[in-house]
Short mmCIF file of C-alpha atoms in Angstrom, two decimals:
data_model
loop_
_atom_site.label_atom_id
_atom_site.label_comp_id
_atom_site.label_asym_id
_atom_site.label_seq_id
_atom_site.Cartn_x
_atom_site.Cartn_y
_atom_site.Cartn_z
CA UNK O 8 15.98 -16.71 4.00
CA UNK O 9 16.37 -17.72 7.63
CA UNK O 10 13.00 -17.14 9.29
CA UNK O 11 14.76 -16.45 12.58
CA UNK O 12 15.77 -12.90 11.85
CA UNK O 13 16.07 -9.31 13.04
CA UNK O 14 14.67 -5.66 12.29
CA UNK O 15 16.10 -2.19 13.31
CA UNK O 16 15.55 1.37 12.16
CA UNK O 17 18.36 3.94 12.58
CA UNK O 18 18.75 7.62 11.59
CA UNK O 19 22.13 9.35 11.33
CA UNK O 20 23.44 12.54 9.71
CA UNK O 21 25.29 12.10 6.42
CA UNK O 22 27.72 14.81 7.49
CA UNK O 23 28.26 13.47 11.01
CA UNK O 24 28.56 9.65 11.06
CA UNK O 25 28.04 9.23 14.79
CA UNK O 26 25.77 11.81 16.40
CA UNK O 27 26.11 12.27 20.14
CA UNK O 28 24.15 9.79 22.20
CA UNK O 29 22.18 12.54 23.95
CA UNK O 30 20.64 13.47 20.57
CA UNK O 31 19.84 9.93 19.55
CA UNK O 32 16.76 7.80 20.09
CA UNK O 33 16.05 4.07 20.28
CA UNK O 34 12.52 2.72 20.27
CA UNK O 35 11.79 -0.98 20.75
CA UNK O 36 8.60 -3.02 20.66
CA UNK O 37 7.88 -6.47 22.01
CA UNK O 38 4.43 -7.98 22.34
CA UNK O 39 2.45 -5.99 24.92
CA UNK O 40 5.25 -3.42 25.40
CA UNK O 41 5.33 -1.16 22.34
CA UNK O 42 7.41 1.86 21.31
CA UNK O 43 9.54 1.82 24.46
CA UNK O 44 12.45 4.21 24.79
CA UNK O 45 15.83 2.49 25.22
CA UNK O 46 19.28 3.88 26.04
CA UNK O 47 21.44 4.33 22.94
CA UNK O 48 25.07 3.22 23.34
CA UNK O 49 28.00 5.25 22.04
CA UNK O 50 29.60 4.49 18.70
CA UNK O 51 32.85 2.49 18.91
CA UNK O 52 35.78 1.69 16.65
CA UNK O 53 35.23 -2.09 16.67
CA UNK O 54 32.36 -4.56 16.86
CA UNK O 55 31.42 -6.51 19.96
CA UNK O 56 32.92 -9.97 20.26
CA UNK O 57 30.55 -12.57 18.87
CA UNK O 58 28.12 -10.03 17.45
CA UNK O 59 26.46 -10.37 14.05
CA UNK O 60 27.63 -7.46 11.89
CA UNK O 61 25.04 -5.54 9.88
CA UNK O 62 26.51 -3.02 7.44
CA UNK O 63 24.85 0.15 6.17
CA UNK O 64 26.66 1.51 3.11
CA UNK O 65 26.48 4.96 1.51
CA UNK O 66 25.28 3.47 -1.78
CA UNK O 67 21.85 4.91 -2.58
CA UNK O 68 19.04 2.95 -4.24
CA UNK O 69 15.46 4.02 -5.04
CA UNK O 70 13.64 7.11 -3.82
CA UNK O 71 10.84 6.47 -1.31
CA UNK O 72 7.64 8.23 -2.39
CA UNK O 73 5.91 7.41 0.88
CA UNK O 74 4.47 4.83 3.24
CA UNK O 75 0.85 4.42 4.30
CA UNK O 76 -2.35 2.42 4.16
CA UNK O 77 -5.73 2.28 2.39
CA UNK O 78 -8.88 4.33 2.88
CA UNK O 79 -11.96 2.10 2.69
CA UNK O 80 -15.62 2.74 3.46
CA UNK O 81 -15.88 0.08 6.16
CA UNK O 82 -12.93 1.65 7.96
CA UNK O 83 -14.65 5.02 8.13
CA UNK O 84 -17.84 3.32 9.31
CA UNK O 85 -15.89 1.80 12.22
CA UNK O 86 -14.36 5.18 13.08
CA UNK O 87 -17.81 6.77 13.09
CA UNK O 88 -18.73 4.55 16.06
CA UNK O 89 -16.29 6.58 18.17
CA UNK O 90 -16.84 10.01 19.65
CA UNK O 91 -15.10 12.95 18.01
CA UNK O 92 -12.19 12.97 20.45
CA UNK O 93 -11.34 9.29 20.16
CA UNK O 94 -11.75 9.32 16.38
CA UNK O 95 -9.39 12.29 16.14
CA UNK O 96 -6.89 10.43 18.30
CA UNK O 97 -6.89 7.43 15.95
CA UNK O 98 -6.43 9.67 12.89
CA UNK O 99 -3.61 11.53 14.65
CA UNK O 100 -1.85 8.29 15.55
CA UNK O 101 -1.79 7.31 11.88
CA UNK O 102 -0.99 10.59 10.15
CA UNK O 103 0.86 12.86 12.57
CA UNK O 104 4.54 13.31 11.74
CA UNK O 105 5.40 12.59 15.38
CA UNK O 106 3.34 9.40 15.45
CA UNK O 107 3.13 7.03 12.45
CA UNK O 108 3.92 9.67 9.82
CA UNK O 109 1.80 8.15 7.02
CA UNK O 110 2.50 10.09 3.86
CA UNK O 111 1.21 8.17 0.81
CA UNK O 112 -2.10 6.29 0.87
CA UNK O 113 -4.41 4.37 -1.43
CA UNK O 114 -8.11 4.79 -2.13
CA UNK O 115 -10.55 2.88 -4.36
CA UNK O 116 -12.34 4.36 -7.37
CA UNK O 117 -15.84 3.12 -6.66
CA UNK O 118 -16.45 -0.02 -4.64
CA UNK O 119 -13.65 -2.14 -3.18
CA UNK O 120 -13.99 -5.45 -1.36
CA UNK O 121 -14.17 -3.35 1.82
CA UNK O 122 -16.74 -0.96 0.41
CA UNK O 123 -20.13 -1.11 2.11
CA UNK O 124 -21.76 -2.45 -1.07
CA UNK O 125 -21.40 -2.44 -4.86
CA UNK O 126 -21.31 0.97 -6.56
CA UNK O 127 -19.42 3.02 -9.11
CA UNK O 128 -19.25 6.72 -9.88
CA UNK O 129 -21.70 6.26 -12.75
CA UNK O 130 -24.20 3.42 -12.64
CA UNK O 131 -26.35 4.70 -15.52
CA UNK O 132 -25.99 2.13 -18.32
CA UNK O 133 -24.49 3.32 -21.60
CA UNK O 134 -23.95 6.86 -20.35
CA UNK O 135 -20.99 7.21 -22.67
CA UNK O 136 -20.73 10.97 -22.16
CA UNK O 137 -20.63 10.54 -18.35
CA UNK O 138 -23.54 12.93 -17.85
CA UNK O 139 -24.45 11.13 -14.63
CA UNK O 140 -20.93 10.84 -13.24
CA UNK O 141 -20.96 11.76 -9.52
CA UNK O 142 -18.75 11.59 -6.44
CA UNK O 143 -21.69 12.46 -4.15
CA UNK O 144 -21.42 9.18 -2.24
CA UNK O 145 -17.69 9.65 -1.72
CA UNK O 146 -18.27 13.10 -0.21
CA UNK O 147 -20.16 11.46 2.65
CA UNK O 148 -17.84 8.48 3.25
CA UNK O 149 -14.38 8.10 1.66
CA UNK O 150 -13.73 11.80 1.24
CA UNK O 151 -14.57 12.53 4.87
CA UNK O 152 -12.03 9.88 5.92
CA UNK O 153 -9.35 11.32 3.63
CA UNK O 154 -10.00 14.93 4.63
CA UNK O 155 -9.76 14.09 8.34
CA UNK O 156 -6.34 12.59 7.60
CA UNK O 157 -5.31 15.64 5.58
CA UNK O 158 -6.15 17.91 8.53
CA UNK O 159 -3.38 16.14 10.43
CA UNK O 160 -1.01 15.79 7.47
CA UNK O 161 -1.77 18.44 4.81
CA UNK O 162 1.00 17.01 2.64
CA UNK O 163 -0.58 13.55 2.49
CA UNK O 164 -0.49 12.11 -1.03
CA UNK O 165 -3.24 9.90 -2.47
CA UNK O 166 -3.22 7.35 -5.26
CA UNK O 167 -6.22 5.41 -6.52
CA UNK O 168 -7.35 2.27 -8.35
CA UNK O 169 -10.68 0.78 -9.40
CA UNK O 170 -11.66 -2.72 -8.30
CA UNK O 171 -14.23 -2.80 -11.09
CA UNK O 172 -15.37 -0.52 -13.89
CA UNK O 173 -19.07 0.37 -13.81
CA UNK O 174 -20.89 -2.94 -14.26
CA UNK O 175 -22.40 -1.85 -17.58
CA UNK O 176 -18.89 -1.66 -19.06
CA UNK O 177 -18.21 -5.34 -18.31
CA UNK O 178 -19.04 -8.33 -20.48
CA UNK O 179 -21.04 -9.97 -17.66
CA UNK O 180 -22.77 -6.70 -16.65
CA UNK O 181 -21.87 -7.32 -13.00
CA UNK O 182 -19.40 -5.87 -10.50
CA UNK O 183 -18.06 -9.31 -9.61
CA UNK O 184 -16.11 -11.50 -11.98
CA UNK O 185 -16.34 -14.80 -10.11
CA UNK O 186 -19.23 -17.02 -9.09
CA UNK O 187 -19.50 -17.54 -5.32
CA UNK O 188 -18.98 -21.28 -4.91
CA UNK O 189 -19.32 -21.15 -1.11
CA UNK O 190 -23.09 -21.53 -1.29
CA UNK O 191 -23.56 -18.24 0.55
CA UNK O 192 -24.06 -16.23 -2.66
CA UNK O 193 -22.44 -13.02 -1.48
CA UNK O 194 -22.68 -11.34 -4.88
CA UNK O 195 -25.71 -12.65 -6.80
CA UNK O 196 -23.66 -13.55 -9.89
CA UNK O 197 -25.02 -16.64 -11.69
CA UNK O 198 -22.44 -19.31 -12.44
CA UNK O 199 -23.14 -18.88 -16.14
CA UNK O 200 -21.93 -15.25 -15.94
CA UNK O 201 -18.54 -15.96 -14.39
CA UNK O 202 -15.78 -14.51 -16.54
CA UNK O 203 -13.55 -16.98 -18.32
CA UNK O 204 -9.82 -16.68 -17.65
CA UNK O 205 -7.68 -15.49 -19.36
CA UNK O 206 -10.16 -13.40 -21.33
CA UNK O 207 -10.83 -9.70 -20.67
CA UNK O 208 -13.94 -8.81 -18.71
CA UNK O 209 -14.15 -5.28 -20.09
CA UNK O 210 -16.18 -4.58 -23.23
CA UNK O 211 -13.41 -3.85 -25.71
CA UNK O 212 -15.56 -1.60 -27.87
CA UNK O 213 -14.72 1.99 -28.72
CA UNK O 214 -17.69 3.55 -26.95
CA UNK O 215 -16.88 1.80 -23.66
CA UNK O 216 -13.14 2.42 -23.94
CA UNK O 217 -13.70 6.12 -24.57
CA UNK O 218 -16.22 6.31 -21.73
CA UNK O 219 -13.90 4.58 -19.28
CA UNK O 220 -11.03 6.96 -20.07
CA UNK O 221 -13.44 9.85 -19.50
CA UNK O 222 -14.52 8.20 -16.21
CA UNK O 223 -10.92 8.26 -14.95
CA UNK O 224 -10.44 11.86 -16.07
CA UNK O 225 -13.65 13.00 -14.38
CA UNK O 226 -12.65 11.21 -11.17
CA UNK O 227 -9.27 12.92 -11.00
CA UNK O 228 -10.74 16.34 -11.78
CA UNK O 229 -13.66 15.96 -9.35
CA UNK O 230 -11.29 15.12 -6.50
CA UNK O 231 -8.98 17.98 -7.48
CA UNK O 232 -11.91 20.38 -7.08
CA UNK O 233 -12.40 19.02 -3.57
CA UNK O 234 -8.77 19.74 -2.69
CA UNK O 235 -7.49 16.17 -3.09
CA UNK O 236 -4.86 15.73 -5.78
CA UNK O 237 -4.60 12.17 -7.13
CA UNK O 238 -0.89 11.47 -7.53
CA UNK O 239 -1.28 8.27 -9.54
CA UNK O 240 -3.79 5.71 -10.75
CA UNK O 241 -3.16 1.99 -11.02
CA UNK O 242 -5.58 1.13 -13.80
CA UNK O 243 -7.03 -2.09 -12.37
CA UNK O 244 -6.86 -3.80 -8.99
CA UNK O 245 -5.68 -7.42 -9.41
CA UNK O 246 -6.43 -7.77 -13.15
CA UNK O 247 -5.26 -11.40 -13.18
CA UNK O 248 -8.01 -12.89 -10.96
CA UNK O 249 -11.73 -13.56 -10.91
CA UNK O 250 -13.09 -12.48 -7.54
CA UNK O 251 -16.51 -12.67 -5.95
CA UNK O 252 -16.12 -9.03 -4.90
CA UNK O 253 -15.77 -6.07 -7.33
CA UNK O 254 -13.18 -7.09 -9.92
CA UNK O 255 -12.36 -7.24 -13.61
CA UNK O 256 -9.90 -9.50 -15.37
CA UNK O 257 -7.84 -8.11 -18.25
CA UNK O 258 -5.50 -9.67 -20.74
CA UNK O 259 -2.29 -7.60 -20.56
CA UNK O 260 -2.58 -6.79 -24.27
CA UNK O 261 -6.03 -5.29 -23.72
CA UNK O 262 -5.08 -3.33 -20.62
CA UNK O 263 -2.06 -1.93 -22.46
CA UNK O 264 -4.26 -1.08 -25.47
CA UNK O 265 -6.68 0.83 -23.23
CA UNK O 266 -3.81 2.80 -21.67
CA UNK O 267 -2.03 3.52 -24.95
CA UNK O 268 -5.00 4.51 -27.10
CA UNK O 269 -7.58 5.84 -24.64
CA UNK O 270 -6.52 6.61 -21.06
CA UNK O 271 -3.11 8.11 -21.82
CA UNK O 272 -4.38 10.31 -24.66
CA UNK O 273 -7.35 11.45 -22.54
CA UNK O 274 -5.09 12.52 -19.68
CA UNK O 275 -2.86 14.28 -22.21
CA UNK O 276 -5.83 16.03 -23.81
CA UNK O 277 -7.17 17.16 -20.42
CA UNK O 278 -3.70 18.22 -19.13
CA UNK O 279 -4.00 15.82 -16.21
CA UNK O 280 -0.68 15.34 -14.42
CA UNK O 281 -1.72 12.18 -12.52
CA UNK O 282 0.73 9.36 -13.21
CA UNK O 283 -0.53 6.19 -14.87
CA UNK O 284 0.70 2.91 -13.38
CA UNK O 285 0.33 -0.55 -14.88
CA UNK O 286 -1.12 -2.37 -11.90
CA UNK O 287 -1.98 -3.56 -9.41
CA UNK O 288 -0.39 -6.78 -10.69
CA UNK O 289 -1.08 -9.92 -8.67
CA UNK O 290 0.77 -12.56 -10.71
CA UNK O 291 4.37 -13.67 -10.39
CA UNK O 292 4.91 -14.04 -14.16
CA UNK O 293 6.84 -10.92 -15.25
CA UNK O 294 5.66 -11.43 -18.84
CA UNK O 295 2.27 -10.00 -17.86
CA UNK O 296 3.90 -6.65 -17.06
CA UNK O 297 6.50 -6.86 -19.81
CA UNK O 298 3.66 -7.03 -22.34
CA UNK O 299 2.55 -3.50 -21.46
CA UNK O 300 5.98 -2.00 -20.90
CA UNK O 301 7.13 -3.30 -24.30
CA UNK O 302 4.07 -1.94 -26.13
CA UNK O 303 5.21 1.47 -27.34
CA UNK O 304 1.80 3.24 -27.47
CA UNK O 305 1.20 2.37 -23.79
CA UNK O 306 4.81 2.65 -22.59
CA UNK O 307 4.94 6.35 -23.40
CA UNK O 308 2.24 6.97 -20.79
CA UNK O 309 3.15 4.38 -18.14
CA UNK O 310 5.22 5.93 -15.36
CA UNK O 311 5.27 2.91 -13.07
CA UNK O 312 4.10 -0.58 -12.21
CA UNK O 313 2.29 -1.63 -9.04
CA UNK O 314 2.50 -5.08 -7.42
CA UNK O 315 0.73 -6.96 -4.62
CA UNK O 316 0.18 -10.52 -3.43
CA UNK O 317 1.67 -12.93 -6.01
CA UNK O 318 3.09 -9.94 -7.86
CA UNK O 319 5.94 -10.14 -5.34
CA UNK O 320 7.46 -12.79 -7.60
CA UNK O 321 7.57 -10.44 -10.60
CA UNK O 322 8.87 -7.28 -8.97
CA UNK O 323 12.58 -8.29 -8.89
CA UNK O 324 12.55 -8.82 -12.67
CA UNK O 325 10.66 -5.66 -13.59
CA UNK O 326 12.75 -3.51 -11.26
CA UNK O 327 15.96 -4.80 -12.85
CA UNK O 328 14.84 -4.84 -16.49
CA UNK O 329 13.04 -1.47 -16.60
CA UNK O 330 15.12 0.95 -14.51
CA UNK O 331 13.16 4.00 -15.69
CA UNK O 332 9.87 2.57 -14.36
CA UNK O 333 8.78 3.48 -10.84
CA UNK O 334 7.94 0.35 -8.88
CA UNK O 335 5.19 0.43 -6.26
CA UNK O 336 4.04 -1.94 -3.54
CA UNK O 337 0.26 -1.51 -3.57
CA UNK O 338 -1.26 -3.75 -0.87
CA UNK O 339 0.03 -5.72 2.10
CA UNK O 340 -1.30 -9.27 2.43
CA UNK O 341 -4.27 -9.06 4.76
CA UNK O 342 -4.13 -12.24 6.86
CA UNK O 343 -7.20 -13.88 8.35
CA UNK O 344 -8.09 -11.59 11.22
CA UNK O 345 -5.51 -12.87 13.71
CA UNK O 346 -4.06 -9.38 14.32
CA UNK O 347 -1.18 -11.01 16.16
CA UNK O 348 2.60 -10.85 16.34
CA UNK O 349 3.02 -13.57 13.71
CA UNK O 350 1.01 -11.46 11.24
CA UNK O 351 3.34 -8.53 11.92
CA UNK O 352 6.40 -10.70 11.28
CA UNK O 353 4.92 -11.79 7.95
CA UNK O 354 4.32 -8.15 7.04
CA UNK O 355 7.95 -7.41 7.88
CA UNK O 356 9.02 -10.05 5.36
CA UNK O 357 6.88 -8.29 2.75
CA UNK O 358 8.36 -4.90 3.64
CA UNK O 359 11.91 -6.09 3.21
CA UNK O 360 11.16 -8.03 0.01
CA UNK O 361 9.43 -5.16 -1.75
CA UNK O 362 11.72 -2.38 -0.57
CA UNK O 363 14.95 -4.23 -1.34
CA UNK O 364 13.54 -4.95 -4.81
CA UNK O 365 13.02 -1.32 -5.70
CA UNK O 366 9.56 -0.42 -4.43
CA UNK O 367 9.11 3.28 -3.79
CA UNK O 368 6.17 2.67 -1.44
CA UNK O 369 4.83 0.25 1.13
CA UNK O 370 1.04 0.37 1.42
CA UNK O 371 -0.83 -1.45 4.16
CA UNK O 372 -4.38 -2.63 3.40
CA UNK O 373 -7.09 -1.69 5.94
CA UNK O 374 -5.81 0.83 8.44
CA UNK O 375 -8.97 0.57 10.55
CA UNK O 376 -11.73 -2.05 10.84
CA UNK O 377 -14.29 -3.02 13.44
CA UNK O 378 -13.22 -5.76 15.85
CA UNK O 379 -14.76 -8.45 13.63
CA UNK O 380 -12.83 -7.32 10.55
CA UNK O 381 -15.11 -9.20 8.16
CA UNK O 382 -15.75 -8.08 4.61
CA UNK O 383 -19.24 -8.09 3.03
CA UNK O 384 -18.19 -11.26 1.22
CA UNK O 385 -17.18 -13.15 4.36
CA UNK O 386 -13.38 -12.93 4.70
CA UNK O 387 -12.15 -11.84 8.14
CA UNK O 388 -8.97 -9.79 7.68
CA UNK O 389 -6.34 -7.96 9.71
CA UNK O 390 -6.23 -4.23 10.38
CA UNK O 391 -3.73 -1.94 12.00
CA UNK O 392 -6.36 -0.68 14.42
CA UNK O 393 -9.53 -2.46 15.58
CA UNK O 394 -12.61 -0.61 16.83
CA UNK O 395 -15.17 -2.40 18.97
CA UNK O 396 -18.37 -0.65 17.95
CA UNK O 397 -20.25 -2.10 20.92
CA UNK O 398 -18.10 -0.86 23.81
CA UNK O 399 -16.23 1.85 21.81
CA UNK O 400 -12.78 0.50 22.67
CA UNK O 401 -9.81 0.87 20.33
CA UNK O 402 -7.03 -1.72 19.96
CA UNK O 403 -3.69 -0.98 18.28
CA UNK O 404 -2.54 -4.28 16.83
CA UNK O 405 1.13 -5.40 16.44
CA UNK O 406 1.15 -4.46 12.74
CA UNK O 407 0.35 -0.87 13.71
CA UNK O 408 3.62 -0.73 15.63
CA UNK O 409 5.58 -2.54 12.92
CA UNK O 410 4.43 0.07 10.41
CA UNK O 411 5.37 2.84 12.85
CA UNK O 412 8.84 1.35 13.21
CA UNK O 413 9.23 1.59 9.43
CA UNK O 414 7.75 4.97 8.64
CA UNK O 415 8.19 7.15 11.73
CA UNK O 416 11.70 8.18 10.66
CA UNK O 417 11.47 7.64 6.88
CA UNK O 418 10.13 10.69 5.06
CA UNK O 419 9.02 11.13 1.44
CA UNK O 420 12.05 11.73 -0.72
CA UNK O 421 14.27 9.46 1.35
CA UNK O 422 16.49 7.02 -0.50
CA UNK O 423 17.03 3.43 0.46
CA UNK O 424 20.63 2.62 1.31
CA UNK O 425 22.21 -0.64 0.23
CA UNK O 426 22.91 -2.89 3.22
CA UNK O 427 24.75 -6.09 4.03
CA UNK O 428 23.18 -8.59 6.42
CA UNK O 429 19.86 -10.30 6.85
CA UNK O 430 16.64 -8.46 7.72
CA UNK O 431 18.07 -4.99 7.55
CA UNK O 432 16.67 -1.86 5.90
CA UNK O 433 18.29 1.55 5.77
CA UNK O 434 17.35 4.96 4.38
CA UNK O 435 18.82 8.44 4.06
CA UNK O 436 16.28 11.25 4.41
CA UNK O 437 16.30 14.49 2.39
CA UNK O 438 17.80 16.30 5.41
CA UNK O 439 20.75 13.88 5.41
CA UNK O 440 19.69 11.86 8.43
CA UNK O 441 19.77 8.11 8.04
CA UNK O 442 17.26 5.51 9.16
CA UNK O 443 18.05 1.79 9.52
CA UNK O 444 15.56 -0.94 10.38
CA UNK O 445 16.00 -4.51 11.94
CA UNK O 446 13.48 -7.07 13.58
CA UNK O 447 14.48 -9.91 15.85
CA UNK O 448 12.21 -12.89 15.26
CA UNK O 449 14.33 -15.22 17.42
CA UNK O 450 13.05 -16.35 20.80
CA UNK O 451 16.29 -15.13 22.39
CA UNK O 452 18.10 -11.82 22.53
CA UNK O 453 20.46 -11.05 19.67
CA UNK O 454 23.85 -9.34 19.87
CA UNK O 455 24.44 -7.03 16.89
CA UNK O 456 27.00 -4.53 15.65
CA UNK O 457 25.61 -2.03 13.17
CA UNK O 458 28.46 -0.71 11.01
CA UNK O 459 28.24 2.74 9.43
CA UNK O 460 31.06 4.97 8.21
CA UNK O 461 33.66 2.65 9.71
CA UNK O 462 32.17 2.81 13.22
CA UNK O 463 29.99 0.39 15.14
CA UNK O 464 26.84 0.66 17.19
CA UNK O 465 26.97 -2.36 19.50
CA UNK O 466 23.52 -3.35 20.71
CA UNK O 467 21.54 -6.26 22.06
CA UNK O 468 17.99 -6.47 20.78
CA UNK O 469 15.27 -8.19 22.76
CA UNK O 470 13.73 -11.50 21.69
CA UNK O 471 10.83 -11.11 19.26
CA UNK O 472 11.29 -7.37 18.91
CA UNK O 473 11.00 -4.48 16.47
CA UNK O 474 13.56 -1.69 16.93
CA UNK O 475 14.01 1.83 15.57
CA UNK O 476 17.09 3.98 16.13
CA UNK O 477 17.00 7.69 15.31
CA UNK O 478 20.62 8.84 15.67
#
C-alpha cells in the first residue's frame, strides 16, 4: 500500500443520492486546526480533470457493532485530577452523539496493564465456590468511569476481557507470565517461574476450570445488577504472549476446551446472553484461531473472534473462511507516548485494515491518561486525551480527532460499503444515510472525485488532513 494516501468520511441518503449542499457538512482536520467546517461543493455529472476517482458502491459488507475505546483504572485516576466541570467535558467529548459518538467500549476483568496494581475479583486461593468473589474495587474505580460515560450515552455497550485469571488459578501462582529482564523488576516474578511457551499457564484441572467459568458468570451477573450489561467477553487478552504485566498464555486447544466444556455450558446453565468470543488473538497465524473454531464443543458457543496487534495478519483469513463468525478489532496499537500526527496516521492504517477485513468494531486503547502516559511496568503509551495532573490542563491529541472523523457519523448497526480506491472507507447507517472516510497523508493537497450513484463530489483535500463529509 502506498503510504502517501488519503482519508474522507461522507454521509448520504440511500434514497437521495445527492442531498442539497445546504444540508451537507464537511469537517477537516490538519495538525493544530481540528474539526474545521468546510464548504461542500455540489454534486456533478463528471469528475474533475486530473482528479483521483474514489468509488463508493451500494454493495454492503459487515454490520458495525460500534466504535470506542477502553476503560482503564489509570485513565479514571487521571480524570479525577480535574474538577467536576472539566471532567464532565472530557466525558462528553468522548461519548456524546454530537461529539465523538463512542458506542462500544472495552473494559478489563480484574487488572490490566493500565490497572493501578495487580488484583482480581477473587484473590482468595482455592475458593472454588467463589464465596469471596467481589466487584467492590470496581465500584470505586472502573464502574464510576463507565457510569459517567453512560450518563452521556445511555446506549453505550460494554465488552470485557481478563488480562489474567486470579493468580491462584495459574501454574506459576502469579499475575504475570514473563520475567522482567529489564533489571527493574516491575512484577516480582522470579525467572524460574516464567511460563514456558507454548504451554498453557492456566491450571487445567477440573476444580480450577469450573471455578473460572463461575468467575466469568459472577462477573457478568454482578455488573448486570449494577445496570451495566456485558455484551461480550473475549476469554483471554493476548493468550499467545508472556508479559511482565497481568497475562496468561494458553494453547489454543486448552482455551477451546475451557470454552466448550466449562464456560459455554456455565453461561447456558445460568441463562447468560453475553456472547463468547475467542480472543483477543495477538498472533498472525490463523491456525491458532482455526483450532477453536473447528472444535465442535467450543464452536457451538463461540459467536466471534477478536484480534489485536499481530492478530491483524490472521483476520483476513478468519473473516473469509468463517463467514458466520463475528470479527472484532479489540485494541489499537498504543505507540510510545508520542501522541503526534504520525501516530494518528498509523492508527488510520489499522482502521482501514481491520474494517475492510470484516471487523465489526474498532476499539482504541487508553482513551485518557496523564501527560506522562506511563504504565506501572514502564512503557509510555499514547492516549486520545492527556491530562496534566499538575496544572490541570487537558490536551486532545491528533488520534482523538482521527477517531472522531471515523465514528461521529457512523452509528451502531451501520454497514460498511464496498469501495474502490486507496484509503477509503464508507458506511450506510440504519437511517439510510451514508458515511465515507478518506485521509490525505501527502505533503501536498490532493484533488479527488468521490463517485456515488453515478455522480461526483469534486473536492480538494488539504495536505496531511483528515476529512469527514456528512451529506
